[in-house]
Structures are given as structure tokens and as C-alpha cells.
Coordinates of C-alpha atoms in Angstrom, one line a residue:
L1 CA 169.0 34.7 255.2
F2 CA 165.7 34.7 254.2
T3 CA 164.7 32.7 251.1
G4 CA 161.0 31.9 251.1
G5 CA 161.3 28.6 250.8
K6 CA 162.8 28.5 247.6
T7 CA 166.6 28.3 248.4
T8 CA 168.4 25.8 250.0
F9 CA 172.1 27.3 250.9
L10 CA 174.8 24.2 250.3
S11 CA 176.9 25.2 253.2
D12 CA 173.7 24.2 255.2
L13 CA 173.6 20.8 253.5
K14 CA 175.5 17.6 254.8
P15 CA 177.8 16.5 251.6
A16 CA 176.8 12.8 251.0
R17 CA 180.8 13.0 250.6
Y18 CA 183.9 14.8 250.6
T19 CA 187.3 13.8 249.0
S20 CA 190.6 15.5 249.4
R21 CA 194.5 14.9 248.1
T22 CA 197.5 17.3 248.6
F23 CA 199.8 18.3 245.9
V24 CA 202.7 16.3 247.5
P25 CA 202.8 12.8 248.8
D26 CA 201.7 12.1 252.4
G27 CA 200.9 15.5 252.4
V28 CA 198.1 16.8 255.0
E29 CA 194.8 16.7 253.7
R30 CA 192.3 19.8 254.8
E31 CA 189.2 20.0 255.1
Y32 CA 186.6 22.0 253.1
G33 CA 185.1 25.2 255.0
V34 CA 181.3 26.2 255.8
D35 CA 180.3 30.4 256.2
A36 CA 183.9 31.2 256.9
N37 CA 187.4 31.4 255.0
G38 CA 190.5 29.2 255.3
A39 CA 191.7 31.1 258.1
G40 CA 188.2 31.1 260.2
G41 CA 187.6 34.8 259.1
P42 CA 184.5 36.4 257.0
L43 CA 184.2 34.8 253.6
S44 CA 185.2 37.6 251.1
V45 CA 186.4 37.8 247.7
G46 CA 186.8 41.4 245.7
E47 CA 186.9 43.2 249.1
R48 CA 183.0 42.1 249.4
T49 CA 181.6 40.3 252.4
Y50 CA 179.9 36.9 252.0
A51 CA 177.0 35.4 254.9
K52 CA 177.0 32.0 253.5
G53 CA 179.6 29.7 251.4
L54 CA 181.8 27.0 251.1
V55 CA 186.1 27.0 251.2
M56 CA 188.0 23.8 248.8
Y57 CA 191.2 23.6 248.7
S58 CA 192.9 21.9 245.5
E59 CA 192.5 19.0 244.9
S60 CA 189.1 18.1 246.7
E61 CA 185.7 17.8 245.5
L62 CA 182.2 17.8 247.4
T63 CA 179.0 15.5 246.8
Y64 CA 175.6 16.4 247.0
E65 CA 172.7 14.1 246.8
L66 CA 169.8 16.0 245.3
G67 CA 166.9 13.7 244.7
G68 CA 165.8 15.4 241.4
A69 CA 164.3 18.5 244.0
Y70 CA 166.2 21.4 242.1
K71 CA 165.7 23.8 239.4
S72 CA 169.0 25.6 239.5
L73 CA 172.7 26.3 241.5
D74 CA 173.7 29.8 241.8
T75 CA 176.9 30.7 243.1
I76 CA 179.7 33.4 242.7
V77 CA 183.5 31.4 242.7
N78 CA 187.0 32.6 243.2
L79 CA 189.8 32.6 245.1
E80 CA 189.5 34.3 248.5
D81 CA 191.1 37.1 249.6
A82 CA 192.9 35.9 251.9
A83 CA 194.5 33.5 249.6
K84 CA 195.6 36.0 247.3
Y85 CA 198.1 37.7 249.6
L86 CA 199.8 35.1 250.1
A87 CA 203.6 34.6 248.9
S88 CA 203.3 31.7 246.2
G89 CA 200.4 30.5 244.1
G90 CA 197.1 31.2 243.8
A91 CA 195.7 29.1 240.4
A92 CA 192.9 26.4 240.6
V93 CA 190.2 25.0 238.2
C94 CA 186.8 24.7 239.6
A95 CA 184.4 22.7 237.9
I96 CA 180.5 21.4 238.3
I97 CA 179.6 18.0 237.5
V98 CA 176.0 17.0 237.4
D99 CA 174.8 13.7 237.5
G100 CA 178.2 12.8 236.0
K101 CA 178.6 15.3 233.2
R102 CA 181.1 18.0 233.5
K103 CA 178.3 21.4 233.4
F104 CA 180.7 24.2 234.1
E105 CA 184.8 24.6 234.2
H106 CA 186.4 27.6 235.1
T107 CA 190.3 28.7 236.1
V108 CA 190.8 31.0 239.1
T109 CA 193.9 33.2 239.5
R110 CA 195.1 36.2 241.8
K111 CA 194.2 38.4 239.3
S112 CA 190.8 36.8 238.3
P113 CA 187.6 38.8 239.1
P114 CA 184.4 36.9 240.9
H115 CA 182.8 34.8 238.4
A116 CA 179.2 34.6 238.4
V117 CA 177.4 30.6 237.7
K118 CA 174.5 29.5 237.2
I119 CA 173.8 25.9 236.3
D120 CA 171.2 24.1 235.3
V121 CA 170.3 21.1 237.3
V122 CA 166.7 19.8 236.8
G123 CA 166.1 16.2 237.4
A124 CA 169.3 16.0 238.7
R125 CA 170.3 13.7 241.2
E126 CA 174.1 14.1 242.1
L127 CA 176.1 17.6 242.4
K128 CA 179.6 17.6 242.6
L129 CA 182.0 20.9 243.2
R130 CA 185.5 20.4 242.4
V131 CA 188.8 22.4 242.3
E132 CA 191.6 21.0 241.2
F133 CA 195.5 21.8 241.2
G134 CA 195.9 24.6 238.5
G135 CA 199.5 24.3 237.2
D136 CA 201.3 25.6 240.2
G137 CA 200.6 23.0 243.0
D138 CA 198.1 24.1 245.3
A139 CA 199.8 26.9 247.1
G140 CA 197.2 29.4 247.6
D141 CA 194.3 27.6 246.4
R142 CA 191.5 28.3 248.5
V143 CA 188.7 28.6 246.3
S144 CA 185.2 30.4 247.7
W145 CA 181.9 29.0 246.2
L146 CA 179.8 32.1 247.3
M147 CA 176.2 32.3 248.3
A148 CA 176.1 28.6 246.6
R149 CA 172.3 27.7 246.4
L150 CA 170.4 25.7 245.3
V151 CA 166.9 27.0 243.7
K152 CA 163.4 25.0 243.5

């Protein structure tokens, strides 16, 4: 994708840290996905396909070091389409934390429409994307951060 050098997709960056835990004690921790859905297919939300993005399970957190180089984070967040067709579950709390301050929080469910987000990150050193349990464990909690990009 052509961005004119002013945009960096989070899926093209290596995170400084990734942490996750499962709802069930001693469960298998899941990795995050890059530019593909949780099953390895194309990223899609609301029957629309996206070329770039991240997929995270509840409960997990990705941390990026920004070094004060960006102005904003733009993304679209929702449960991925593939997760909406699972037999149960599908509710998660999505949060964006900038330099330790929670700048965004939104609960997504099977019925939620895609939610566009723009967060000011001027001068920020650290960015965290967090997906938390949404009240029904972690079944179906595959959250897509679509076209997640940092803008200079």
C-alpha cells in the first residue's frame, strides 16, 4: 500500500512486548496475528476485506515503542467476521493506552458494527493495544485492529 512515507502500519512493526493469558488456568496462550485472521485467512469485518491489520485474542497486550515520532493512531476495531460465526462467546473490551494513560476503551460483541478510532499520540513514547475479557470468558474473542497505522 502506498502511504507516501507518512504512515507506518503497526503490522509492519515489531512490537517491543507481547503478553497474553487465557481465561482458563493453565490454558494455551495464543499468539497475535499479522495481516491475516485468526484462522490464517484474509482479514474481514462487516463482510469487507482489509489488507493490513492485527488480530488479538482476549486477554492480550501488544506494546510498541514510538519514540515521539508520530501524530496519531488510526484504526478500525471489531470482532473479526470468522469469530462471529463460532458457536459461543464473542465479547471483548478493546483499549488503547498511550504512555500509561487509557485513551480509548470500547466493548465489541458479535452484533457490534466496525468502530473507527483516531487517537492523538503526539510526543508519545509508548503505545499499547489491549484486548480484555468481555464478560463471557474468551470464547470467540478474536479482535481485529484493521488498517492500524501510525501517522507522522
